[in-house]
Coordinates of C-alpha atoms in Angstrom, one line a residue:
M220 CA -52.5 37.8 -29.6
L221 CA -49.9 35.3 -30.5
F222 CA -46.4 36.6 -31.1
T223 CA -43.7 34.7 -33.0
S224 CA -40.1 35.5 -33.8
F225 CA -38.0 34.5 -36.8
V226 CA -34.5 32.9 -36.4
P227 CA -32.5 32.6 -39.6
V228 CA -31.7 29.0 -40.6
A229 CA -28.0 29.9 -41.0
A230 CA -27.8 31.0 -37.4
L231 CA -29.3 27.7 -36.3
L232 CA -26.7 25.8 -38.3
A233 CA -23.8 27.9 -36.9
V234 CA -24.7 27.8 -33.2
R235 CA -26.4 25.0 -31.4
V236 CA -27.3 25.8 -27.8
L237 CA -28.1 23.4 -25.0
A238 CA -28.3 24.0 -21.3
G239 CA -24.7 24.0 -20.2
M240 CA -23.2 23.4 -23.7
T241 CA -22.8 25.7 -26.7
K242 CA -21.4 24.6 -30.1
T243 CA -19.9 27.1 -32.5
G244 CA -18.5 25.5 -35.6
T245 CA -16.1 22.8 -34.3
L246 CA -15.8 24.3 -30.8
C247 CA -18.0 23.0 -28.0
T248 CA -18.0 25.2 -24.8
V249 CA -19.3 23.7 -21.6
T250 CA -20.4 25.9 -18.7
P251 CA -21.7 24.9 -15.2
S252 CA -25.4 24.3 -15.2
G253 CA -25.9 24.6 -11.5
S254 CA -27.8 21.3 -11.6
S255 CA -27.2 18.0 -9.8
D256 CA -25.4 16.6 -12.8
D257 CA -23.3 18.2 -15.5
S258 CA -22.0 14.9 -17.0
G259 CA -24.7 15.0 -19.7
Y260 CA -23.5 18.3 -21.0
I261 CA -19.9 17.2 -21.1
M262 CA -20.8 14.0 -22.8
D263 CA -22.8 16.0 -25.4
A264 CA -19.7 18.1 -26.1
F265 CA -17.7 14.9 -26.6
K266 CA -20.3 13.7 -29.0
Q267 CA -20.5 17.0 -31.0
C268 CA -16.9 18.0 -31.0
G269 CA -14.9 14.9 -30.1
Q270 CA -13.7 14.3 -33.7
N271 CA -11.8 17.0 -35.4
G272 CA -12.9 19.6 -32.9
Q273 CA -12.2 21.4 -29.7
I274 CA -13.9 21.1 -26.3
D275 CA -13.6 23.9 -23.7
I276 CA -14.9 23.2 -20.1
V277 CA -14.6 26.6 -18.7
E278 CA -14.0 27.7 -15.1
G279 CA -16.6 26.8 -12.5
D280 CA -17.9 23.9 -10.4
Y281 CA -19.3 20.9 -12.2
T282 CA -21.1 17.9 -10.6
I283 CA -20.5 14.5 -12.1
A284 CA -23.2 12.0 -11.2
K285 CA -22.9 9.5 -14.0
V286 CA -20.1 7.6 -15.7
M287 CA -18.4 9.2 -18.7
D288 CA -17.2 6.8 -21.4
V289 CA -15.7 8.2 -24.6
L290 CA -13.7 5.9 -26.8
N291 CA -13.9 7.5 -30.3
L292 CA -11.9 10.7 -29.9
K293 CA -10.0 11.8 -33.0
N294 CA -7.9 14.9 -33.5
C295 CA -9.5 16.6 -30.5
D296 CA -8.1 19.2 -28.1
I297 CA -9.9 19.3 -24.7
S298 CA -9.4 22.2 -22.3
I299 CA -10.6 21.9 -18.7
R300 CA -10.4 24.9 -16.4
G301 CA -13.1 24.0 -13.9
K302 CA -13.5 21.8 -10.9
L303 CA -15.2 18.4 -11.6
T304 CA -16.7 16.8 -8.4
W305 CA -17.9 13.2 -8.5
T306 CA -20.9 12.5 -6.4
T307 CA -21.0 10.2 -3.3
D308 CA -23.7 7.9 -4.5
V309 CA -21.8 4.7 -3.7
N310 CA -24.7 2.5 -4.9
Y311 CA -24.8 4.1 -8.3
W312 CA -21.0 4.0 -8.9
T313 CA -20.6 0.4 -7.7
R314 CA -23.4 -0.7 -10.1
N315 CA -22.4 1.4 -13.1
S316 CA -18.6 2.1 -13.1
I317 CA -17.0 0.9 -16.3
G318 CA -15.0 -2.4 -16.2
V319 CA -11.4 -2.2 -17.3
T320 CA -10.5 -5.9 -17.2
Y321 CA -7.4 -5.7 -14.9
S322 CA -8.2 -7.5 -11.6
Q323 CA -11.9 -6.6 -12.0
R324 CA -11.1 -2.9 -11.6
S325 CA -13.5 -0.3 -12.9
T326 CA -13.5 3.4 -13.7
A327 CA -15.7 6.5 -13.5
F328 CA -14.2 8.3 -16.5
R329 CA -12.7 6.6 -19.6
L330 CA -11.1 8.2 -22.6
G331 CA -9.9 6.5 -25.8
G332 CA -9.2 7.2 -29.4
D333 CA -6.4 8.6 -31.6
T334 CA -4.6 11.9 -31.3
F335 CA -6.2 14.0 -28.6
S336 CA -5.1 16.2 -25.7
V337 CA -6.5 17.1 -22.3
R338 CA -5.0 20.3 -20.8
G339 CA -5.9 21.7 -17.4
Y340 CA -3.6 24.7 -17.5
G341 CA -3.0 24.3 -13.8
K342 CA -6.7 25.1 -13.1
A343 CA -8.4 21.8 -13.7
L344 CA -9.3 20.0 -10.5
F345 CA -10.7 16.4 -10.3
F346 CA -12.3 16.0 -6.9
G347 CA -13.4 12.4 -6.3
N348 CA -15.1 12.8 -2.8
G349 CA -12.7 10.0 -1.9
Q350 CA -13.4 10.2 1.9
T351 CA -16.8 8.6 1.3
W352 CA -15.0 5.7 -0.4
Y353 CA -12.3 5.4 2.2
D354 CA -14.9 5.1 5.0
V355 CA -17.1 2.7 3.1
N356 CA -14.1 0.6 2.1
K357 CA -12.9 0.3 5.7
N358 CA -9.2 -0.4 4.7
G359 CA -10.3 -3.2 2.3
S360 CA -8.1 -3.8 -0.7
N361 CA -10.3 -4.2 -3.8
M362 CA -13.9 -3.1 -3.2
A363 CA -16.0 -4.1 -6.2
G364 CA -17.1 -1.1 -8.3
R365 CA -14.9 1.4 -6.5
P366 CA -13.9 3.5 -9.6
I367 CA -10.6 4.7 -10.9
S368 CA -10.7 8.5 -11.4
L369 CA -9.4 8.6 -15.0
T370 CA -8.6 5.7 -17.4
L371 CA -6.9 6.0 -20.9
W372 CA -8.2 2.9 -22.8
K373 CA -7.1 1.9 -26.2
A374 CA -5.7 5.4 -26.7
Q375 CA -2.8 6.5 -28.8
N376 CA -0.9 9.8 -29.4
V377 CA -2.3 11.4 -26.2
L378 CA -1.2 14.4 -24.0
I379 CA -2.5 14.9 -20.5
D380 CA -1.2 18.0 -18.9
G381 CA -1.8 20.4 -15.9
I382 CA -4.5 18.6 -13.9
T383 CA -4.8 18.4 -10.1
W384 CA -6.5 15.5 -8.3
R385 CA -7.8 15.6 -4.7
Q386 CA -9.4 12.7 -2.8
P387 CA -9.7 10.3 -5.7
Q388 CA -12.2 7.4 -5.3
F389 CA -9.5 4.7 -6.1
W390 CA -6.4 4.9 -8.4
H391 CA -5.8 8.4 -9.8
T392 CA -4.9 7.3 -13.3
F393 CA -4.8 4.0 -15.3
V394 CA -3.4 3.5 -18.8
A395 CA -4.4 0.2 -20.5
Y396 CA -4.0 -1.1 -24.1
S397 CA -2.5 2.3 -25.1
N398 CA 0.6 3.7 -26.7
N399 CA 2.4 6.9 -27.2
I400 CA 1.0 8.5 -24.0
T401 CA 2.5 11.7 -22.5
M402 CA 1.4 12.9 -19.0
T403 CA 3.0 16.0 -17.6
N404 CA 2.7 18.5 -14.8
L405 CA 0.2 16.5 -12.6
D406 CA -0.5 17.0 -8.9
M407 CA -2.2 14.3 -6.9
S408 CA -3.2 13.9 -3.3
A409 CA -5.3 11.3 -1.4
I410 CA -5.4 11.8 2.4
S411 CA -8.0 10.4 4.7
N412 CA -9.2 12.5 7.6
S413 CA -11.0 9.6 9.4
Q414 CA -9.9 6.3 11.1
W415 CA -10.0 4.6 7.7
N416 CA -7.0 4.8 5.3
T417 CA -7.1 5.6 1.6
V418 CA -5.8 2.1 0.4
N419 CA -5.3 1.6 -3.3
T420 CA -5.1 5.2 -4.3
D421 CA -2.1 4.7 -6.6
G422 CA -0.9 7.8 -8.6
F423 CA -0.4 5.9 -11.9
D424 CA -0.7 2.3 -13.1
S425 CA 0.1 1.0 -16.6
W426 CA -0.9 -2.3 -18.1
N427 CA -0.6 -3.7 -21.6
S428 CA 0.8 -0.4 -22.8
K429 CA 4.0 1.1 -24.3
D430 CA 5.8 4.3 -25.2
I431 CA 4.8 6.3 -22.2
V432 CA 6.3 9.5 -20.8
L433 CA 5.5 10.8 -17.3
K434 CA 7.2 14.0 -16.2
N435 CA 6.9 16.6 -13.4
W436 CA 4.5 14.8 -11.0
T437 CA 3.8 15.5 -7.4
V438 CA 2.0 12.6 -5.6
T439 CA 0.8 12.0 -2.0
C440 CA -1.3 8.9 -2.0
G441 CA -0.4 6.3 0.7
D442 CA 0.0 3.6 -1.9
D443 CA 2.1 3.1 -5.0
C444 CA 3.2 6.4 -6.5
I445 CA 4.1 5.2 -10.0
S446 CA 3.4 1.5 -10.7
I447 CA 4.4 -0.3 -14.0
K448 CA 2.3 -3.4 -14.3
G449 CA 2.3 -6.3 -16.7
N450 CA 3.1 -6.1 -20.4
S451 CA 4.3 -2.5 -20.2
S452 CA 7.4 -1.3 -22.2
N453 CA 9.3 1.8 -23.1
V454 CA 8.3 3.9 -20.2
H455 CA 10.3 7.0 -19.1
V456 CA 9.4 8.6 -15.8
K457 CA 11.2 11.8 -14.8
N458 CA 11.1 14.4 -12.0
V459 CA 8.6 12.9 -9.6
T460 CA 8.1 13.7 -5.9
C461 CA 6.4 11.0 -3.9
T462 CA 5.3 11.7 -0.3
E463 CA 4.0 8.9 2.0
S464 CA 3.7 6.7 -1.1
G465 CA 5.4 3.7 -2.7
A466 CA 7.7 5.8 -5.1
A467 CA 8.9 3.9 -8.2
V468 CA 7.7 0.3 -8.5
I469 CA 7.6 -2.5 -11.0
G470 CA 4.6 -4.6 -10.2
S471 CA 2.8 -6.3 -8.9
L472 CA 3.4 -8.9 -11.6
G473 CA 2.9 -12.7 -12.0
N474 CA -0.7 -12.9 -10.8
P475 CA -2.5 -15.0 -12.0
T476 CA 0.5 -17.3 -12.1
N477 CA -0.6 -19.0 -15.4
V478 CA -0.6 -15.7 -17.4
P479 CA 2.9 -14.3 -18.2
D480 CA 3.7 -10.7 -17.4
Y481 CA 6.5 -8.9 -19.3
V482 CA 8.0 -5.5 -18.5
D483 CA 10.9 -4.1 -20.6
N484 CA 12.8 -0.9 -21.0
I485 CA 11.8 1.3 -18.1
L486 CA 13.6 4.4 -16.9
F487 CA 12.8 6.1 -13.6
E488 CA 15.0 9.1 -12.9
D489 CA 15.1 12.2 -10.7
F490 CA 12.8 11.0 -7.9
T491 CA 12.3 12.4 -4.5
A492 CA 10.6 10.2 -1.8
I493 CA 9.6 11.5 1.6
H494 CA 8.3 9.4 4.5
S495 CA 7.5 6.7 1.9
S496 CA 7.1 2.9 2.2
N497 CA 9.6 2.3 -0.6
A498 CA 11.9 4.0 -3.1
A499 CA 13.0 1.8 -6.0
W500 CA 11.6 -1.7 -6.0
I501 CA 10.2 -4.7 -7.8
K502 CA 7.4 -6.8 -6.5
T503 CA 6.0 -10.0 -8.1
Y504 CA 4.0 -13.1 -7.3
P505 CA 5.6 -16.5 -8.1
G506 CA 4.4 -16.4 -11.7
Q507 CA 5.8 -16.3 -15.2
G508 CA 7.3 -13.7 -17.5
H509 CA 10.2 -11.3 -17.1
V510 CA 11.4 -7.9 -16.0
K511 CA 14.2 -6.7 -18.1
N512 CA 16.3 -3.5 -18.7
V513 CA 15.0 -1.3 -15.9
T514 CA 16.9 1.7 -14.5
F515 CA 16.4 3.6 -11.2
R516 CA 18.6 6.7 -11.4
N517 CA 19.1 9.8 -9.3
F518 CA 16.8 9.0 -6.3
K519 CA 16.9 11.1 -3.1
F520 CA 14.8 10.2 -0.1
Q521 CA 14.3 10.5 3.6
D522 CA 12.8 8.2 6.2
V523 CA 11.8 5.4 3.7
N524 CA 10.9 1.9 5.0
Q525 CA 12.5 -0.2 2.4
P526 CA 14.6 1.8 -0.1
I527 CA 15.6 -1.0 -2.5
Y528 CA 14.1 -4.4 -2.7
I529 CA 13.1 -7.3 -4.9
S530 CA 10.6 -9.9 -3.8
P531 CA 9.3 -12.8 -5.9
C532 CA 6.6 -13.6 -3.4
I533 CA 5.1 -10.3 -2.3
Y534 CA 2.6 -10.6 0.6
S535 CA 3.6 -14.2 1.3
Y536 CA 6.3 -16.4 2.7
T537 CA 5.5 -19.3 0.4
N538 CA 6.6 -20.3 -3.1
C539 CA 9.3 -17.7 -3.2
D540 CA 11.8 -20.1 -4.8
A541 CA 9.2 -21.5 -7.3
S542 CA 8.8 -18.2 -9.2
R543 CA 9.7 -18.5 -12.9
L544 CA 9.4 -14.8 -13.5
K545 CA 12.9 -13.8 -14.7
I546 CA 14.4 -10.5 -13.4
S547 CA 17.5 -9.3 -15.3
D548 CA 19.5 -6.2 -16.3
I549 CA 18.3 -3.9 -13.5
T550 CA 20.4 -0.9 -12.6
W551 CA 20.2 1.3 -9.4
E552 CA 22.4 4.4 -9.9
N553 CA 22.9 7.4 -7.6
I554 CA 20.5 6.3 -4.9
T555 CA 20.9 8.4 -1.7
G556 CA 18.9 8.9 1.5
T557 CA 17.9 7.7 4.9
S558 CA 16.0 4.5 5.8
R559 CA 13.6 4.1 8.6
Y560 CA 15.0 0.7 9.5
N561 CA 18.6 -0.5 9.4
V562 CA 18.2 -2.2 6.0
A563 CA 19.2 -0.3 2.9
A564 CA 18.5 -3.1 0.4
G565 CA 16.8 -6.5 0.5
I566 CA 17.2 -8.5 -2.7
Y567 CA 15.6 -11.9 -2.7
C568 CA 15.5 -13.7 -6.0
S569 CA 13.9 -17.0 -6.8
K570 CA 16.3 -20.0 -6.4
S571 CA 14.7 -21.6 -9.5
T572 CA 15.1 -18.3 -11.5
P573 CA 18.0 -16.3 -10.0
C574 CA 18.4 -12.6 -10.9
T575 CA 21.1 -11.7 -13.4
G576 CA 22.7 -8.5 -14.6
L577 CA 21.8 -6.5 -11.5
K578 CA 24.0 -3.4 -11.2
F579 CA 24.5 -0.9 -8.3
K580 CA 26.4 2.4 -8.6
G581 CA 26.6 5.3 -6.2
I582 CA 24.4 3.8 -3.4
D583 CA 24.5 5.8 -0.2
I584 CA 21.8 4.8 2.2
K585 CA 22.0 5.3 6.0
P586 CA 19.5 4.6 8.8
K587 CA 17.8 7.7 10.0
D588 CA 19.0 7.1 13.5
G589 CA 22.6 6.7 12.5
G590 CA 24.9 3.7 12.1
S591 CA 25.3 1.5 9.1
A592 CA 22.6 -0.2 7.1
K593 CA 22.4 -3.9 6.2
V594 CA 22.4 -5.0 2.6
L595 CA 20.7 -8.4 2.3
C596 CA 21.1 -10.5 -0.8
S597 CA 20.0 -14.0 -2.0
N598 CA 20.2 -15.7 -5.4
M599 CA 21.6 -12.8 -7.4
N600 CA 24.7 -12.3 -9.5
A601 CA 27.9 -11.7 -7.5
D602 CA 29.3 -9.0 -9.7
S603 CA 26.5 -6.5 -9.1
G604 CA 28.7 -3.9 -7.3
L605 CA 26.6 -4.2 -4.2
A606 CA 28.5 -5.0 -1.0
C607 CA 26.1 -7.6 0.6
T608 CA 26.4 -7.8 4.4
G609 CA 24.1 -10.7 4.9
T610 CA 21.6 -13.2 3.5
C611 CA 18.2 -12.0 2.6
P612 CA 15.4 -14.1 4.1
A613 CA 12.6 -15.1 1.8
G614 CA 10.1 -13.0 3.7
W615 CA 12.3 -10.2 4.8
V616 CA 9.8 -7.5 3.8
Q617 CA 7.2 -9.3 5.9
Q618 CA 9.6 -9.3 8.8
L619 CA 9.8 -5.5 8.7
K620 CA 6.1 -5.4 8.5
V621 CA 5.9 -7.6 11.5
F622 CA 8.2 -5.3 13.4
S623 CA 5.9 -2.4 12.6
K624 CA 3.0 -4.4 14.0
I625 CA 4.7 -5.7 17.2
F626 CA 2.9 -3.1 19.3
I627 CA -0.2 -5.2 18.6
L628 CA 1.7 -8.4 19.6
A629 CA 2.6 -6.7 22.9
L630 CA -1.0 -6.1 23.8
G631 CA -1.8 -9.7 24.8
A632 CA -4.4 -12.3 24.4
G633 CA -6.3 -12.1 21.2
T634 CA -3.5 -10.5 19.3
L635 CA -2.7 -13.7 17.3
G636 CA -6.1 -13.4 15.9
V637 CA -5.1 -10.1 14.4
Q638 CA -1.7 -11.5 13.3
A639 CA -3.2 -14.7 11.7
Q640 CA -3.9 -12.9 8.5
L641 CA -0.4 -11.6 8.2
I642 CA 1.1 -15.1 8.9
G643 CA -1.1 -16.5 6.2
G644 CA -0.2 -13.8 3.7
G645 CA -2.2 -10.7 4.1
S646 CA -1.9 -7.3 2.5
W647 CA 0.0 -4.4 4.0
N648 CA -1.3 -0.8 4.5
P649 CA 1.8 1.4 4.8
D650 CA -0.1 4.2 6.6
V651 CA -1.4 2.0 9.5
D652 CA 1.8 -0.1 9.8
Q653 CA 3.9 3.0 9.9
A654 CA 1.8 4.5 12.6
L655 CA 2.0 1.3 14.7
H656 CA 5.8 1.2 14.2
D657 CA 6.0 4.8 15.3
A658 CA 4.0 4.1 18.4
L659 CA 6.5 1.5 19.4
D660 CA 9.4 3.6 18.3
T661 CA 8.1 6.3 20.6
A662 CA 7.9 4.0 23.5
M663 CA 11.1 1.9 23.3
P664 CA 13.8 4.7 23.1
S665 CA 12.1 6.4 26.1
I666 CA 13.0 3.6 28.5
P667 CA 13.2 4.1 31.4
A668 CA 11.1 7.3 31.1
P669 CA 8.4 7.3 33.8
S670 CA 5.6 7.8 31.3
I671 CA 6.3 4.4 29.7
D672 CA 6.2 1.1 31.5
P673 CA 9.5 -0.7 30.8
A674 CA 7.7 -4.0 31.0
D675 CA 5.6 -3.1 28.0
A676 CA 8.6 -2.4 25.9
A677 CA 10.3 -5.6 27.1
A678 CA 7.2 -7.6 26.1
A679 CA 7.1 -6.1 22.7
W680 CA 10.8 -7.0 22.1
S681 CA 10.2 -10.5 23.3
A682 CA 7.2 -10.9 21.1
Y683 CA 9.1 -9.6 18.1
R684 CA 11.9 -12.2 18.6
A685 CA 9.4 -15.0 19.1
Y686 CA 7.4 -14.0 16.0
T687 CA 10.6 -13.8 13.9
E688 CA 11.5 -17.3 15.0
A689 CA 8.1 -18.6 14.1
M690 CA 8.2 -17.0 10.7
A691 CA 11.7 -18.4 9.9
A692 CA 10.4 -21.8 10.9
R693 CA 7.4 -21.5 8.7
S694 CA 9.4 -20.4 5.7
S695 CA 11.8 -23.3 5.8
S696 CA 11.2 -26.9 4.9
N697 CA 13.9 -27.9 7.4
A698 CA 13.7 -28.0 11.2
A699 CA 12.8 -24.7 12.7
P700 CA 16.0 -22.6 13.0
S701 CA 16.7 -20.4 16.0
A702 CA 16.4 -16.6 15.8
T703 CA 20.2 -16.4 15.3
S704 CA 20.4 -18.9 12.4
S705 CA 21.7 -17.6 9.1
G706 CA 18.9 -15.8 7.3
A707 CA 16.6 -16.0 10.3
A708 CA 18.0 -13.3 12.6
P709 CA 15.7 -10.4 13.5
L710 CA 16.5 -7.4 11.3
I711 CA 16.3 -5.2 14.4
T712 CA 19.0 -6.5 16.7
A713 CA 19.5 -3.9 19.4
Q714 CA 17.1 -4.1 22.3
P715 CA 16.9 -0.9 24.3
T716 CA 18.6 -0.9 27.7
L717 CA 16.1 -1.8 30.4
P718 CA 16.2 -1.2 34.1
S719 CA 17.6 -4.1 36.1
G720 CA 14.9 -6.5 37.1
A721 CA 12.5 -5.6 34.3
P722 CA 10.4 -8.5 33.1
T723 CA 11.6 -10.0 29.8
T724 CA 9.0 -12.7 29.1
F725 CA 5.8 -12.2 27.2
Q726 CA 3.4 -13.6 29.8
T727 CA 4.8 -11.7 32.8
A728 CA 5.5 -8.4 31.1
V729 CA 2.3 -7.5 29.5
R730 CA -0.1 -6.2 32.1
P731 CA -2.4 -3.2 32.7
T732 CA -0.5 0.0 32.9
G733 CA -1.0 3.6 33.9
K734 CA -0.1 3.1 37.5
S735 CA 2.8 4.1 39.6
S736 CA 5.5 1.6 40.7
G737 CA 4.4 -0.4 43.7
E738 CA 0.7 -0.1 43.1
A739 CA -1.3 -3.3 42.9
D740 CA -2.6 -4.3 39.4
P741 CA -6.0 -2.8 38.8
T742 CA -8.9 -5.2 38.6
P743 CA -9.4 -6.2 34.9
T744 CA -12.5 -4.7 33.5
S745 CA -12.8 -7.4 30.9
P746 CA -11.2 -10.8 30.0
A747 CA -9.2 -11.0 26.8
C748 CA -9.8 -8.3 24.3
P749 CA -11.3 -9.6 21.0
A750 CA -9.3 -9.0 17.9
K751 CA -11.9 -6.5 16.5
D752 CA -11.4 -4.4 19.7
V753 CA -7.6 -4.5 19.3
K754 CA -8.0 -3.0 15.8
K755 CA -10.3 -0.3 17.2
L756 CA -7.9 0.6 19.9
I757 CA -4.9 0.6 17.6
T758 CA -6.8 3.0 15.3
G759 CA -6.9 5.4 18.3
I760 CA -3.1 5.2 18.6
A761 CA -2.7 5.8 14.9
N762 CA -4.9 8.9 15.1
A763 CA -3.0 10.2 18.1
I764 CA 0.2 9.8 16.1
A765 CA -1.3 11.7 13.2
S766 CA -2.3 14.5 15.6
G767 CA 1.3 15.1 16.6
D768 CA 0.3 15.3 20.2
N769 CA 2.8 13.2 22.2
E770 CA 0.9 13.5 25.4
E771 CA -2.2 12.2 23.7
L772 CA -0.2 9.4 22.2
Q773 CA 1.1 8.2 25.6
E774 CA -2.4 8.3 27.0
K775 CA -3.7 6.2 24.1
I776 CA -0.9 3.6 24.5
H777 CA -1.7 3.2 28.2
K778 CA -5.5 3.1 27.6
T779 CA -5.0 0.4 25.0
L780 CA -2.9 -1.8 27.3
S781 CA -5.3 -1.3 30.2
H782 CA -8.0 -3.1 28.3
F783 CA -6.3 -6.4 28.9
K784 CA -6.3 -8.5 32.0
N785 CA -3.0 -9.7 33.6
L786 CA -2.9 -12.0 30.6
V787 CA -2.8 -15.7 30.8
S788 CA 0.3 -15.6 32.9
Q789 CA 0.8 -19.3 33.4
D790 CA 4.4 -20.4 33.3
G791 CA 5.6 -21.6 29.9
L792 CA 2.7 -20.2 27.9
E793 CA 4.9 -18.3 25.5
D794 CA 7.0 -21.4 24.8
K795 CA 3.8 -23.4 24.3
V796 CA 2.5 -21.0 21.8
K797 CA 5.8 -20.9 19.9
E798 CA 6.0 -24.6 19.9
L799 CA 2.4 -25.0 18.6
I800 CA 3.1 -22.6 15.7
S801 CA 6.3 -24.4 14.8
K802 CA 4.3 -27.6 14.5
I803 CA 2.3 -26.3 11.5
P804 CA 4.2 -27.5 8.4
S805 CA 5.3 -24.8 6.0
S806 CA 4.2 -27.0 3.1
L807 CA 0.5 -26.5 4.0
P808 CA -1.5 -24.3 1.6
K809 CA -1.9 -20.7 2.9
K810 CA -5.7 -21.1 3.5
V811 CA -5.1 -24.2 5.6
V812 CA -2.4 -22.5 7.7
K813 CA -4.8 -19.6 8.3
K814 CA -7.4 -22.1 9.4
Y815 CA -5.1 -23.7 12.1
L816 CA -3.8 -20.4 13.2
G817 CA -7.3 -19.2 13.6
K818 CA -7.9 -22.2 16.0
L819 CA -5.0 -21.1 18.1
A820 CA -6.1 -17.5 18.1
N821 CA -9.6 -18.5 19.2
V822 CA -8.3 -20.3 22.2
L823 CA -6.0 -17.5 23.2
S824 CA -8.7 -14.8 22.8
S825 CA -11.3 -16.8 24.8
D826 CA -12.2 -16.3 28.4
V827 CA -10.7 -19.6 29.5
G828 CA -7.7 -19.6 31.9
G829 CA -5.7 -21.7 34.2
E830 CA -6.0 -25.5 33.8
E831 CA -8.8 -25.1 31.3
L832 CA -6.5 -23.0 29.0
Q833 CA -3.8 -25.6 29.3
T834 CA -6.3 -28.3 28.4
E835 CA -7.4 -26.5 25.3
L836 CA -3.8 -25.9 24.2
S837 CA -3.1 -29.6 24.7
K838 CA -5.9 -30.4 22.4
L839 CA -4.5 -28.1 19.8
E840 CA -1.1 -29.7 20.2
S841 CA -2.4 -33.1 19.4
I842 CA -4.1 -31.7 16.2
F843 CA -1.0 -29.8 15.1
S844 CA 1.3 -32.8 15.9
A845 CA -0.8 -34.9 13.6
L846 CA -0.1 -32.5 10.8
E847 CA 3.6 -33.1 10.9

């Protein structure tokens, strides 16, 4: 017998039930389906209740396997109390993530419209499965299709509140073409547990947007904490704690150079920065536009690489003085803390467009190891209130980065292959660079502790000075200055005390270690170590640092050094290399410079030695001389 049941039409109109989503009047309630993808149910809720309605994503675990793009929200209140986990299907996301125009970025979740709120009540968790992306990306900068976690796009009159992020795929949040945006009580964290770093996991980025309030944020991301990009105005950021991040930044701006970027009326206040790369800074390319009326107020920090800086040529030594991007009316007020290096501020402004209206009040920055900090200034107004102690080199930020990498330089043949990218203008990953600096920092103050070979520290110091000279030569159109010339002196000037008789030259100091004094050098197990192996070994050092195991760290340092042979120890090699580098004109385009440095790196990392090496270097000398 066939049985049927009768459901009143009124009930059908009042309640619409789908698997995972229930609609009652103007309220859509989403519950976990237990399936491999809940995004369809969430999208159906947006469709049914996104205009003049309410959406409630209740507690539970949700799987997000497809992009979510909702641009027509209107008078809608969205509550999220569950955990949203994005899948690890890299092939899907790289093919389908939603383009957001800026630098070919894309996003997994985009919201737009007029007058809506997204509240997490401290329970919402966006889990991006970022480790998969960090490992696939392998420390790259801009992997195509790697999606931003949440984007507000052409949105106005919006509140985002009470959401937690863990392991985002890329940037945590991006606001573009939007206005009147308030984002409060947000907690963000991106930490890699593998050899690969997070890279480009910014907490917040704005672009082509205005009237924004950010308040009560906690961010650990390994990249920019709060970044205000081009054509942003009227932004107030308050009560933010940034750990191992870039704190408060304007930029990057001015790229591409033919498209003006404007930033106006920005207030950062009540910031705390801990073990961060920067505190309060402005970074631009040599482009067009302006940065005007920006205030950094009430900053407290500890162990920050570069507390205050301005650079018109970020990631490069070239065209610093060609920038037409005007920086004016910038105030730093009540900025206190400790710096990792002995530089409190580095202000380098373009000669063609000097900075004006810079003001400094209540600046108290000291090196973490004591003493006084340098304040380096170039091409800025003299009435700023900042007591400058020296001239800021055009590439001073890069000099600090070089110092953090000099452990690589001390390793020997093949290392210039690693450094060629930096010389030509590479990107900087604060996590890796900081780890490398810490490795050296651990070794050098320990001299003459028996666990560290003094020769290695001496070599690192020698390499640093040589490299700084080369950089100064490349950034100047005049004859190469010495390391003690104005504006070219190394920023770290105090070499640790070494035992008498310790080697001080690059070619004689770097040698296999891990042996007691008086022992013969061990037989090399390989010739020169290729650049790719250098990177691999350095990763081991970085991991040891992260583990906090000092004994393991020392073992890694010695293991790394032992992979190199006695190094091409011919007399005069160091001087020859420095001379060759100085012959490459600074006026050459960056890609050409990288090409010629690559030639030099290839020779030094090859198996040739003795007279054959000298012959190869002589060939290069004739090529480089022809460039002059």
